[in-house]
Coordinates of C-alpha atoms in Angstrom, one line a residue:
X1 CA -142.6 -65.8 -271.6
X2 CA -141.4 -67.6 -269.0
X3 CA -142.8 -69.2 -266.3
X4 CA -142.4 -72.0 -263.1
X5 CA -144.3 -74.8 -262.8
X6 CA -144.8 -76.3 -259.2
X7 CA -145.6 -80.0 -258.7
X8 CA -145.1 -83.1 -257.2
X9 CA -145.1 -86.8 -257.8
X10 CA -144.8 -90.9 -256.2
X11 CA -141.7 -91.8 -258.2
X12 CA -142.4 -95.7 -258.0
X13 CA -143.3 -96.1 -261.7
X14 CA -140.5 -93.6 -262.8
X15 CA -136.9 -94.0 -264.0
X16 CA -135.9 -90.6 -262.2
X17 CA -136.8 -86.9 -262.7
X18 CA -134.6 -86.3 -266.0
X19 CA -135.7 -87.7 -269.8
X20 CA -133.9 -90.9 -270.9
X21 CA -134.1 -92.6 -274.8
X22 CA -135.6 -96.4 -273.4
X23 CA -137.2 -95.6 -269.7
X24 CA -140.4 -93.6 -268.5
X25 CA -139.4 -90.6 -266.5
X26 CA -141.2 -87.4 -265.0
X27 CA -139.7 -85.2 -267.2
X28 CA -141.2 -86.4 -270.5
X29 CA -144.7 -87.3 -269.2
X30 CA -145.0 -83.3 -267.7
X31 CA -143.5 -82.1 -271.0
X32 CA -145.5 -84.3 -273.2
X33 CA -148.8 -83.5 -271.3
X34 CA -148.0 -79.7 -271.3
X35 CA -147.1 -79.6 -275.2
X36 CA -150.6 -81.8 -275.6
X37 CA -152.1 -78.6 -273.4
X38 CA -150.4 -75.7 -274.9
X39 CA -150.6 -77.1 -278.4
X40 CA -146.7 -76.6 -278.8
X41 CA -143.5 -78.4 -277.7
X42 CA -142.4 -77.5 -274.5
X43 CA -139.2 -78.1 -272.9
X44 CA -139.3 -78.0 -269.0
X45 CA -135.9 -77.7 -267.0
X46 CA -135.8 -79.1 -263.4
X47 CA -134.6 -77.7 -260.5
X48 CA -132.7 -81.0 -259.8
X49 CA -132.7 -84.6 -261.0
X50 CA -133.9 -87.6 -258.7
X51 CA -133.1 -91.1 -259.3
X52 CA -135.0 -93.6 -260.1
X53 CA -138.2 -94.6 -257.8
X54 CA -137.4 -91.6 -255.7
X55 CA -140.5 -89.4 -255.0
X56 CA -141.1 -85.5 -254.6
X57 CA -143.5 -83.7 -252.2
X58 CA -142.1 -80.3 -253.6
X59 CA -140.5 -79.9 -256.8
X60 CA -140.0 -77.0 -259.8
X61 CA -138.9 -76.1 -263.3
X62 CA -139.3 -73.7 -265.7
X63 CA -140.8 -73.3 -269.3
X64 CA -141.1 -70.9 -272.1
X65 CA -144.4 -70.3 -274.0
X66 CA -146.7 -67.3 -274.9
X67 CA -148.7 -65.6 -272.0
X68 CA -151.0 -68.3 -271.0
X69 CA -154.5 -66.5 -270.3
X70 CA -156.1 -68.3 -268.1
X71 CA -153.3 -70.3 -265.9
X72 CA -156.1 -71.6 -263.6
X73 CA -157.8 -73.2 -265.9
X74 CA -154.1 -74.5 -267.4
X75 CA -153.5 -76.2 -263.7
X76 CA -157.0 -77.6 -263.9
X77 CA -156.4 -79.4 -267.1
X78 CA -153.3 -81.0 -266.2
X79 CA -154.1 -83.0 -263.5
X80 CA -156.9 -84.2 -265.4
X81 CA -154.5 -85.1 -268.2
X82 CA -151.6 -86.3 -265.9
X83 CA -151.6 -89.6 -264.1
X84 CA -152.3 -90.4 -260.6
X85 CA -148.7 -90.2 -259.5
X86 CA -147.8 -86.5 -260.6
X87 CA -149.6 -83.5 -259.6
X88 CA -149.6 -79.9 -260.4
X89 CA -150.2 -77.5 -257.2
X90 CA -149.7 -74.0 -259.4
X91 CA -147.8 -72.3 -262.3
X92 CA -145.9 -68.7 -261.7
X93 CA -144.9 -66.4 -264.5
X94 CA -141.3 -64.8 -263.7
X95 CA -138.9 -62.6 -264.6
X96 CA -137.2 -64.0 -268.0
X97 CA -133.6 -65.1 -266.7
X98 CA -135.0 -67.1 -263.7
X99 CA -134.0 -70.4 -263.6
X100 CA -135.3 -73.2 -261.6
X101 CA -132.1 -75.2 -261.0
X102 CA -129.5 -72.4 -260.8
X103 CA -131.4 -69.8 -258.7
X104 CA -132.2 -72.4 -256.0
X105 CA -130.8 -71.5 -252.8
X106 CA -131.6 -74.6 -250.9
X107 CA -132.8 -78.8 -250.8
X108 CA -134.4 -80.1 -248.5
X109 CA -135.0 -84.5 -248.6
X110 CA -136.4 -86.6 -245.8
X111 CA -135.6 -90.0 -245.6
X112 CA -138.6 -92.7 -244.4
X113 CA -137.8 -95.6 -242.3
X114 CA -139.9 -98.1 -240.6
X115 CA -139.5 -100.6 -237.8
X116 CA -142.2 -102.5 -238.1
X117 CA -143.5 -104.1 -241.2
X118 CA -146.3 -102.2 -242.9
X119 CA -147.7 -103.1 -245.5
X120 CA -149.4 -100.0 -246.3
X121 CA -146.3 -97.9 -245.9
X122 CA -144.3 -100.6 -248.5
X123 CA -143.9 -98.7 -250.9
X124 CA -143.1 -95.1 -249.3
X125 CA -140.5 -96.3 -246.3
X126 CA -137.4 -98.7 -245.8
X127 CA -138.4 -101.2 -243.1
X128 CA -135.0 -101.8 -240.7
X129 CA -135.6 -104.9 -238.7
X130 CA -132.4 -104.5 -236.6
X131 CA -133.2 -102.3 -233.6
X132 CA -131.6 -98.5 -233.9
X133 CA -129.9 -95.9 -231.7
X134 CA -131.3 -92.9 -232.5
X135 CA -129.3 -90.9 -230.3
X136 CA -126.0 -92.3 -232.5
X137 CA -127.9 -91.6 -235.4
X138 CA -127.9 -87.9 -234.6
X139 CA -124.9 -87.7 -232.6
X140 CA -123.3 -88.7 -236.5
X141 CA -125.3 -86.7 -238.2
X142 CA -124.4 -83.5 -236.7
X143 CA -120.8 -84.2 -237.8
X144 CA -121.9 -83.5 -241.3
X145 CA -122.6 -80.0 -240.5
X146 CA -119.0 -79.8 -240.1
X147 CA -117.4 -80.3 -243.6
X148 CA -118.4 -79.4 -247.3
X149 CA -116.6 -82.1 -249.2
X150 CA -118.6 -85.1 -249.5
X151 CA -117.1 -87.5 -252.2
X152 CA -117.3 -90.0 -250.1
X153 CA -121.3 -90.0 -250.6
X154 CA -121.0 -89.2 -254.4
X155 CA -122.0 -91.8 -256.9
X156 CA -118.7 -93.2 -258.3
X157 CA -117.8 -91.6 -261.6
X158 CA -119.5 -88.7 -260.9
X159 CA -119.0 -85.8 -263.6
X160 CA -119.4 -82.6 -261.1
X161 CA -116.5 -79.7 -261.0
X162 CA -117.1 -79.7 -256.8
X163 CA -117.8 -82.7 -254.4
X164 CA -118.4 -79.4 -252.1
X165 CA -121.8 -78.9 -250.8
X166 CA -123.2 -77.0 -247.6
X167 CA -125.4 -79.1 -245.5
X168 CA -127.3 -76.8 -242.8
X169 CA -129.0 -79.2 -241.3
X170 CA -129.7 -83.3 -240.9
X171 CA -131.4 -85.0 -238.0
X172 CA -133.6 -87.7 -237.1
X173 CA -137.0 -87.5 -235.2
X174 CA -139.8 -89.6 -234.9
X175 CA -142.9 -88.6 -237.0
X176 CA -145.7 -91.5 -236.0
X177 CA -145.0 -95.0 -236.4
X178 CA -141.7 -93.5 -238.8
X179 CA -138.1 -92.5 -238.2
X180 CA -137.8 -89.6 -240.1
X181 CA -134.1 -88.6 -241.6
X182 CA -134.3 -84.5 -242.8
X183 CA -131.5 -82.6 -244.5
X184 CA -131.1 -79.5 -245.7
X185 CA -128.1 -78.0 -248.2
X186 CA -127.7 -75.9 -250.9
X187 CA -127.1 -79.1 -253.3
X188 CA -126.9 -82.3 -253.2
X189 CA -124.1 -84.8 -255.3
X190 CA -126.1 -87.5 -256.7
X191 CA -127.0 -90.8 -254.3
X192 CA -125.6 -88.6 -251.1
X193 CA -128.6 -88.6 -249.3
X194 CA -129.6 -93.0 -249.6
X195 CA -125.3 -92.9 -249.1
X196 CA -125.9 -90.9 -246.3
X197 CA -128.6 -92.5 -244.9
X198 CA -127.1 -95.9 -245.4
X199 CA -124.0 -95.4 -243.1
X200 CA -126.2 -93.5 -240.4
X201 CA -128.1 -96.7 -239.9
X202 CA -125.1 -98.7 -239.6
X203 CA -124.1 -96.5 -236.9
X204 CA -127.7 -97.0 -235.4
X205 CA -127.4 -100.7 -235.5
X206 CA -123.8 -100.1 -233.4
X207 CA -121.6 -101.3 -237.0
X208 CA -119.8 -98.1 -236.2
X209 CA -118.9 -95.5 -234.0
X210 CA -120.8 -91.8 -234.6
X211 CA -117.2 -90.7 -234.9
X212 CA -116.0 -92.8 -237.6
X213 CA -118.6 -90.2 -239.7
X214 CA -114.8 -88.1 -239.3
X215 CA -112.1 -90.8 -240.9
X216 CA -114.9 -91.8 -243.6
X217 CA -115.5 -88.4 -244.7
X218 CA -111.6 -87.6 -244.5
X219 CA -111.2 -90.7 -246.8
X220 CA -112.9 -89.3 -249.6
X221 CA -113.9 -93.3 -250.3
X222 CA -117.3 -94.4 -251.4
X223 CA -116.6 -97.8 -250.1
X224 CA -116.0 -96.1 -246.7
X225 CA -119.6 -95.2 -246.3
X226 CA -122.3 -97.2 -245.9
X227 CA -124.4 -99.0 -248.5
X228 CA -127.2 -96.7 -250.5
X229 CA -130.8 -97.1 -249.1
X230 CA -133.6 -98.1 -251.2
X231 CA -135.0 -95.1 -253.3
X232 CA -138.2 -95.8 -252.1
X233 CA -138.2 -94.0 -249.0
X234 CA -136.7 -90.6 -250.1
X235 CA -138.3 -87.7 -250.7
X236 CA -137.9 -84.1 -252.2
X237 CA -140.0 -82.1 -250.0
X238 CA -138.8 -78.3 -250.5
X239 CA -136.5 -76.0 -253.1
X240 CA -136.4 -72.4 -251.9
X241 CA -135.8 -69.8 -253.9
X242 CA -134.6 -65.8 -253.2
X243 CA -137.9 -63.9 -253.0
X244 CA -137.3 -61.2 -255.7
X245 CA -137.7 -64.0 -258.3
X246 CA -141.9 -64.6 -257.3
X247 CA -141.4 -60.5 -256.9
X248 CA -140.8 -59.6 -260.0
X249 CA -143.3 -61.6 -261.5
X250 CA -144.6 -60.4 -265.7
X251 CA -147.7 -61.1 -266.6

């Protein structure tokens, strides 16, 4: 039977989302704890990967195992097992052909700066010393809304069959003592958003024009954009999926 898994975790001590043969990851403590658990090996496919040291408020994947009888109880045990810095908020049963990374519809990240140092915010924003525009900052990052092909945020040497993604929304807004960066698409290539982010602060610290957002996406140049942000201050915070898949729920 199939079923999601919803959870969350500080991704600090973490090598990324996705198993790797000679670094800790997310993937292979959750599977490890949940084969421990269910007294079986179980494979769990995300709805995405994140890099390394990035975090997620919101994240999902999906595993296969007999009917669980008392998935309460399952939840319970888990985050007693797990460590601090994951956390399991519920698991679904679905229909048996949904998938957590191909039936999500949408991603959304925010990005965490800080403009004063704080130490108790070290380790969960970016701390810009140089003062910002914010009203560039948006100005560019409404461009993005325009176009689909972002190669010029990809990773170099990506292996992807489309640099084409729709972005449906990205702004900034103050949230407390943080400048918050949000964006929304249906996918993201991997690094875009730290890429992204990188080249919106240069245009906050007046480097470049919001319009130059045009000529470097036209380029299709990673060395046009700005340079990645640390991974520390991004974060997964939703993956939306059609209704009908929680709908149709077995079990």
């Amino acid at each position: 039977m199939r079923y999601f898994i919803q959870f969350s975790y500080f991704g600090k001590a973490y090598h990324g989302w996705q198993n790797q043969p000679n670094a800790i990851t997310v993937q292979e403590v959750l599977e490890k704890s949940l084969s421990t658990l269910l007294r079986k090996k179980i494979e769990v496919v995300g709805a995405g990967r994140t890099d390394a040291g990035v975090h997620a408020r919101q994240m999902f994947g999906h595993f296969e195992v007999e009917p669980i009888s008392d998935i309460q109880d399952l939840v319970y045990r888990l985050n007693a097992f797990l460590p601090d810095d994951i956390a399991v908020q519920g698991i679904l049963p679905v229909a048996a052909e949904a998938h957590a990374r191909f039936d999500a519809v949408e991603r959304s990240y925010e990005y965490w700066v800080v403009k004063e140092k704080d130490p108790f915010l070290f380790d969960y924003a970016h701390w810009v010393k140089n003062p910002l525009d914010m009203d560039a900052m948006n100005e560019a990052a409404k461009i993005l809304l325009d176009y689909t092909d972002f190669e010029c945020f990809s990773k170099s040497n990506t292996d992807v069959k489309t640099f084409d993604c729709d972005v449906r929304e990205a702004f900034w807004k103050v949230q407390g003592n943080k400048w918050v960066f949000t964006i929304t698409a249906d996918r993201f290539l991997r690094n875009m958003v730290r890429a992204i982010v990188g080249t919106l602060l240069d245009v906050g610290m007046g480097k470049m024009a919001p319009e130059s957002i045009h000529q470097i996406i036209a380029s299709k140049d990673r060395g046009e954009a700005g340079v990645s942000v640390p991974a520390k201050g991004l974060y997964l915070t939703k993956v939306s999926y059609p209704k009908e898949i929680f709908d149709e729920q077995k079990g």
